[in-house]
C-alpha cells in the first residue's frame, strides 16, 4: 500500500469511510490529483485510510475496496465465495434458479454485479475503472464448478452486447424458475433480461394480496408481477407497458405458467395516457401496482424525480377503488425511502386520499446492503391502503 499514489480527502469524510461507506465523489478529490482510470490508489481522511479504484471521468471518482491491502485474484475469489455462501444460507438458491450472485457494494465488490440464470452467469459493471478486475471475477466464477458459461454485458453508447468470457454462450431463450413459477429470460436483448430479480419477494407479497381482486400492473414489462397476481387468484389482471415486445412477452409468461391470457388484459400504452383515459371512463381497480423505471440517473435530477413520482402516484390512485391497495415502487437511488413515502403522501393528497401503509420493503436477500452505505438500498416497495379523505 505504501507505494500507491495517495489521495488526501477532507477529514470530515473519516466517519463515513470508517463506517463502511464505499463511494467518494469527485468534488471531494483535490483537483491536482491525476491517475489512469483503473489505478489502485490509497485514500486518506484523517486517521482512516483505504485502497480504492480511481476513475478519471466519472462523477464517482473513487470506489473503496479494502482497508488494509491491494486486491488481487485471491482477494476477489474470497469475496465471490462469501457472496455464494450468503445466497446458499438464505435459501435463495432453493427458491429460484435466477438470482443476483454478486450485488456490487453490498458484497464488497463495488461496481460489479453478477446475475445467475440457471447455468449461466451475467456480469455487468458500473464504470470503466472496475473493468480491470473483471478477469478475476470470471476466474472465480469459473472455479465454482457448476456453471456452463460466464458472459459479460458491455455497453456501447446506448446499446449493450453480450461477450462470452468463459465456457459456452447461453441460449437465446432460457426458462428460469422462481417460487414455483417459470419465466422466459432473454440474456441478449431487453432490459434486465425480462425479470427484475430484486423484486422477487415483493412479487410474492402481491400474490398474497390478489385473491378475488381486480389487479392493474403499470410499467408491467414482461408481466412478472402479473403472473404472481394471477396465481394469487386475481380475477382479472391488466398489464400495461409502452413496449409492445414486453407486453407480448407478458402474454407468453402467462401461457408458460398455465394461465389463459384471454382471461386477462394486456395493453400497449404510455402509462400516463392509459391512466388518464381510465380515469375518464371511471375504471377502477382493487390493487394497483406501479413499478416505473428510474426517474433520475444523477443527484442533479433528484428534485425532478420527486415531482414525477408525486404526479404518478396521483394518477394511479385516481383509478384505485376506495380502501383498495396501492403498491408503489422506486428503483431511483437518489430518492431515499423517506423521500419516496413523502411523494406518495403528496400524490394521495392530490387524489383526495390518505395512505395507510401496510407493508414497506426493499430488495430480496440476494441484494444485500452494507449498513454504512445507505445508497445501496435503492429499491423501495410500499403497499398502502387508499383511505378516502374525510
Short mmCIF file of N, CA, C and O in Angstrom, two decimals, residues 10-69:
data_model
loop_
_atom_site.label_atom_id
_atom_site.label_comp_id
_atom_site.label_asym_id
_atom_site.label_seq_id
_atom_site.Cartn_x
_atom_site.Cartn_y
_atom_site.Cartn_z
N UNK A 10 -10.95 15.30 2.56
CA UNK A 10 -11.35 16.11 3.71
C UNK A 10 -11.51 15.24 4.95
O UNK A 10 -12.05 14.13 4.89
N UNK A 11 -11.07 15.75 6.09
CA UNK A 11 -11.11 14.97 7.33
C UNK A 11 -12.53 14.59 7.73
O UNK A 11 -12.74 13.57 8.40
N UNK A 12 -13.52 15.39 7.30
CA UNK A 12 -14.90 15.07 7.70
C UNK A 12 -15.43 13.80 7.04
O UNK A 12 -16.48 13.30 7.43
N UNK A 13 -14.70 13.26 6.06
CA UNK A 13 -15.13 12.00 5.44
C UNK A 13 -14.68 10.78 6.26
O UNK A 13 -15.07 9.66 5.94
N UNK A 14 -13.86 11.01 7.27
CA UNK A 14 -13.31 9.89 8.05
C UNK A 14 -14.42 9.05 8.67
O UNK A 14 -14.34 7.81 8.67
N UNK A 15 -15.44 9.68 9.20
CA UNK A 15 -16.52 8.94 9.86
C UNK A 15 -17.23 8.03 8.87
O UNK A 15 -17.48 6.85 9.16
N UNK A 16 -17.57 8.56 7.69
CA UNK A 16 -18.28 7.75 6.68
C UNK A 16 -17.41 6.59 6.21
O UNK A 16 -17.88 5.45 6.13
N UNK A 17 -16.14 6.87 5.90
CA UNK A 17 -15.26 5.80 5.44
C UNK A 17 -15.05 4.76 6.54
O UNK A 17 -15.05 3.55 6.28
N UNK A 18 -14.89 5.21 7.76
CA UNK A 18 -14.71 4.28 8.87
C UNK A 18 -15.93 3.43 9.14
O UNK A 18 -15.82 2.32 9.66
N UNK A 19 -17.11 3.93 8.75
CA UNK A 19 -18.36 3.19 8.94
C UNK A 19 -18.68 2.27 7.78
O UNK A 19 -19.70 1.58 7.81
N UNK A 20 -17.84 2.30 6.76
CA UNK A 20 -18.04 1.36 5.65
C UNK A 20 -18.60 1.95 4.39
O UNK A 20 -18.98 1.21 3.47
N UNK A 21 -18.66 3.28 4.28
CA UNK A 21 -19.11 3.88 3.02
C UNK A 21 -18.05 3.65 1.96
O UNK A 21 -16.86 3.71 2.23
N UNK A 22 -18.51 3.39 0.72
CA UNK A 22 -17.58 2.95 -0.32
C UNK A 22 -17.44 3.92 -1.49
O UNK A 22 -16.69 3.62 -2.42
N UNK A 23 -18.14 5.06 -1.44
CA UNK A 23 -18.09 6.00 -2.57
C UNK A 23 -17.44 7.30 -2.17
O UNK A 23 -17.69 7.84 -1.08
N UNK A 24 -16.64 7.84 -3.09
CA UNK A 24 -16.06 9.17 -2.93
C UNK A 24 -16.29 9.94 -4.23
O UNK A 24 -15.81 9.52 -5.30
N UNK A 25 -17.04 11.02 -4.14
CA UNK A 25 -17.36 11.80 -5.33
C UNK A 25 -16.21 12.74 -5.70
O UNK A 25 -15.37 13.09 -4.85
N UNK A 26 -16.21 13.15 -6.95
CA UNK A 26 -15.11 13.94 -7.49
C UNK A 26 -14.90 15.27 -6.76
O UNK A 26 -13.78 15.75 -6.62
N UNK A 27 -15.99 15.86 -6.29
CA UNK A 27 -15.85 17.16 -5.64
C UNK A 27 -15.15 17.08 -4.28
O UNK A 27 -14.87 18.11 -3.67
N UNK A 28 -14.86 15.85 -3.81
CA UNK A 28 -14.09 15.70 -2.57
C UNK A 28 -12.61 15.42 -2.85
O UNK A 28 -11.82 15.30 -1.91
N UNK A 29 -12.25 15.27 -4.14
CA UNK A 29 -10.89 14.93 -4.51
C UNK A 29 -10.14 16.19 -4.93
O UNK A 29 -10.67 17.01 -5.69
N UNK A 30 -8.90 16.38 -4.46
CA UNK A 30 -8.13 17.55 -4.90
C UNK A 30 -7.99 17.61 -6.41
O UNK A 30 -7.74 16.59 -7.06
N UNK A 31 -8.18 18.78 -6.98
CA UNK A 31 -8.12 18.92 -8.43
C UNK A 31 -6.74 18.61 -8.98
O UNK A 31 -6.59 18.28 -10.16
N UNK A 32 -5.75 18.66 -8.15
CA UNK A 32 -4.39 18.41 -8.60
C UNK A 32 -4.07 16.93 -8.78
O UNK A 32 -3.05 16.57 -9.37
N UNK A 33 -4.95 16.04 -8.28
CA UNK A 33 -4.65 14.61 -8.36
C UNK A 33 -4.98 14.09 -9.74
O UNK A 33 -6.06 14.35 -10.30
N UNK A 34 -4.07 13.26 -10.29
CA UNK A 34 -4.28 12.65 -11.61
C UNK A 34 -3.76 11.21 -11.58
O UNK A 34 -2.73 10.92 -10.95
N UNK A 35 -4.49 10.34 -12.23
CA UNK A 35 -4.06 8.95 -12.37
C UNK A 35 -4.86 8.33 -13.52
O UNK A 35 -5.84 8.90 -13.99
N UNK A 36 -4.42 7.18 -13.95
CA UNK A 36 -5.13 6.48 -15.02
C UNK A 36 -6.35 5.76 -14.46
O UNK A 36 -6.31 5.22 -13.35
N UNK A 37 -7.44 5.76 -15.23
CA UNK A 37 -8.64 5.03 -14.83
C UNK A 37 -8.29 3.56 -14.61
O UNK A 37 -7.61 2.94 -15.42
N UNK A 38 -8.76 3.02 -13.49
CA UNK A 38 -8.48 1.64 -13.15
C UNK A 38 -7.26 1.47 -12.26
O UNK A 38 -6.88 0.34 -11.92
N UNK A 39 -6.64 2.59 -11.85
CA UNK A 39 -5.47 2.51 -10.97
C UNK A 39 -5.90 2.35 -9.52
O UNK A 39 -6.88 2.95 -9.08
N UNK A 40 -5.12 1.55 -8.77
CA UNK A 40 -5.31 1.47 -7.33
C UNK A 40 -4.64 2.67 -6.68
O UNK A 40 -3.51 3.03 -7.02
N UNK A 41 -5.33 3.29 -5.76
CA UNK A 41 -4.77 4.42 -5.03
C UNK A 41 -5.08 4.25 -3.54
O UNK A 41 -5.99 3.50 -3.17
N UNK A 42 -4.31 4.93 -2.73
CA UNK A 42 -4.57 4.92 -1.29
C UNK A 42 -5.27 6.23 -0.93
O UNK A 42 -4.77 7.31 -1.26
N UNK A 43 -6.41 6.13 -0.28
CA UNK A 43 -7.12 7.32 0.14
C UNK A 43 -6.94 7.49 1.64
O UNK A 43 -6.85 6.51 2.39
N UNK A 44 -6.89 8.75 2.06
CA UNK A 44 -6.70 9.03 3.47
C UNK A 44 -7.58 10.20 3.88
O UNK A 44 -7.59 11.25 3.24
N UNK A 45 -8.36 9.99 4.95
CA UNK A 45 -9.20 11.05 5.52
C UNK A 45 -8.99 11.03 7.02
O UNK A 45 -9.46 10.11 7.71
N UNK A 46 -8.26 11.98 7.54
CA UNK A 46 -7.92 11.95 8.96
C UNK A 46 -7.14 10.68 9.26
O UNK A 46 -6.19 10.34 8.55
N UNK A 47 -7.54 9.90 10.28
CA UNK A 47 -6.81 8.69 10.62
C UNK A 47 -7.20 7.47 9.77
O UNK A 47 -6.60 6.40 9.91
N UNK A 48 -8.22 7.62 8.92
CA UNK A 48 -8.73 6.49 8.14
C UNK A 48 -8.03 6.43 6.79
O UNK A 48 -7.93 7.44 6.08
N UNK A 49 -7.57 5.23 6.43
CA UNK A 49 -7.01 5.03 5.09
C UNK A 49 -7.59 3.76 4.49
O UNK A 49 -8.03 2.85 5.21
N UNK A 50 -7.60 3.69 3.16
CA UNK A 50 -8.18 2.56 2.45
C UNK A 50 -7.62 2.51 1.04
O UNK A 50 -6.97 3.45 0.57
N UNK A 51 -7.91 1.41 0.35
CA UNK A 51 -7.50 1.23 -1.04
C UNK A 51 -8.72 1.35 -1.93
O UNK A 51 -9.76 0.73 -1.66
N UNK A 52 -8.61 2.16 -2.97
CA UNK A 52 -9.75 2.41 -3.85
C UNK A 52 -9.32 2.38 -5.30
O UNK A 52 -8.14 2.51 -5.63
N UNK A 53 -10.31 2.20 -6.18
CA UNK A 53 -10.08 2.26 -7.63
C UNK A 53 -10.42 3.66 -8.12
O UNK A 53 -11.48 4.21 -7.79
N UNK A 54 -9.55 4.19 -8.94
CA UNK A 54 -9.70 5.56 -9.45
C UNK A 54 -10.38 5.55 -10.81
O UNK A 54 -10.04 4.75 -11.68
N UNK A 55 -11.34 6.45 -10.99
CA UNK A 55 -11.99 6.66 -12.28
C UNK A 55 -11.80 8.12 -12.65
O UNK A 55 -12.27 9.02 -11.94
N UNK A 56 -11.12 8.37 -13.75
CA UNK A 56 -10.75 9.74 -14.12
C UNK A 56 -11.92 10.52 -14.69
O UNK A 56 -11.83 11.76 -14.79
N UNK A 57 -13.00 9.86 -15.09
CA UNK A 57 -14.07 10.55 -15.80
C UNK A 57 -15.41 10.58 -15.08
O UNK A 57 -16.20 11.49 -15.27
N UNK A 58 -15.68 9.61 -14.26
CA UNK A 58 -16.99 9.50 -13.62
C UNK A 58 -17.14 10.51 -12.48
O UNK A 58 -16.16 10.84 -11.80
N UNK A 59 -18.37 11.01 -12.24
CA UNK A 59 -18.60 11.82 -11.04
C UNK A 59 -18.24 11.06 -9.76
O UNK A 59 -17.87 11.66 -8.76
N UNK A 60 -18.37 9.72 -9.82
CA UNK A 60 -17.95 8.87 -8.71
C UNK A 60 -16.48 8.54 -8.93
O UNK A 60 -16.13 7.62 -9.66
N UNK A 61 -15.60 9.33 -8.33
CA UNK A 61 -14.17 9.26 -8.65
C UNK A 61 -13.49 8.04 -8.07
O UNK A 61 -12.55 7.49 -8.65
N UNK A 62 -13.93 7.58 -6.89
CA UNK A 62 -13.25 6.50 -6.19
C UNK A 62 -14.26 5.52 -5.61
O UNK A 62 -15.27 5.91 -5.03
N UNK A 63 -13.95 4.24 -5.74
CA UNK A 63 -14.70 3.19 -5.08
C UNK A 63 -13.75 2.46 -4.14
O UNK A 63 -12.71 1.95 -4.55
N UNK A 64 -14.12 2.40 -2.87
CA UNK A 64 -13.27 1.78 -1.85
C UNK A 64 -13.46 0.27 -1.87
O UNK A 64 -14.58 -0.23 -1.81
N UNK A 65 -12.34 -0.46 -1.90
CA UNK A 65 -12.40 -1.92 -1.93
C UNK A 65 -11.88 -2.55 -0.64
O UNK A 65 -12.41 -3.57 -0.19
N UNK A 66 -10.85 -2.01 -0.06
CA UNK A 66 -10.24 -2.67 1.09
C UNK A 66 -9.66 -1.62 2.04
O UNK A 66 -9.29 -0.52 1.62
N UNK A 67 -9.56 -2.00 3.32
CA UNK A 67 -8.95 -1.12 4.31
C UNK A 67 -7.47 -1.41 4.49
O UNK A 67 -6.72 -0.54 4.98
N UNK A 68 -7.03 -2.63 4.11
CA UNK A 68 -5.67 -2.99 4.51
C UNK A 68 -4.80 -3.64 3.44
O UNK A 68 -3.65 -3.98 3.71
N UNK A 69 -5.32 -3.84 2.21
CA UNK A 69 -4.48 -4.47 1.19
C UNK A 69 -4.95 -4.12 -0.20
O UNK A 69 -6.10 -3.72 -0.39
#
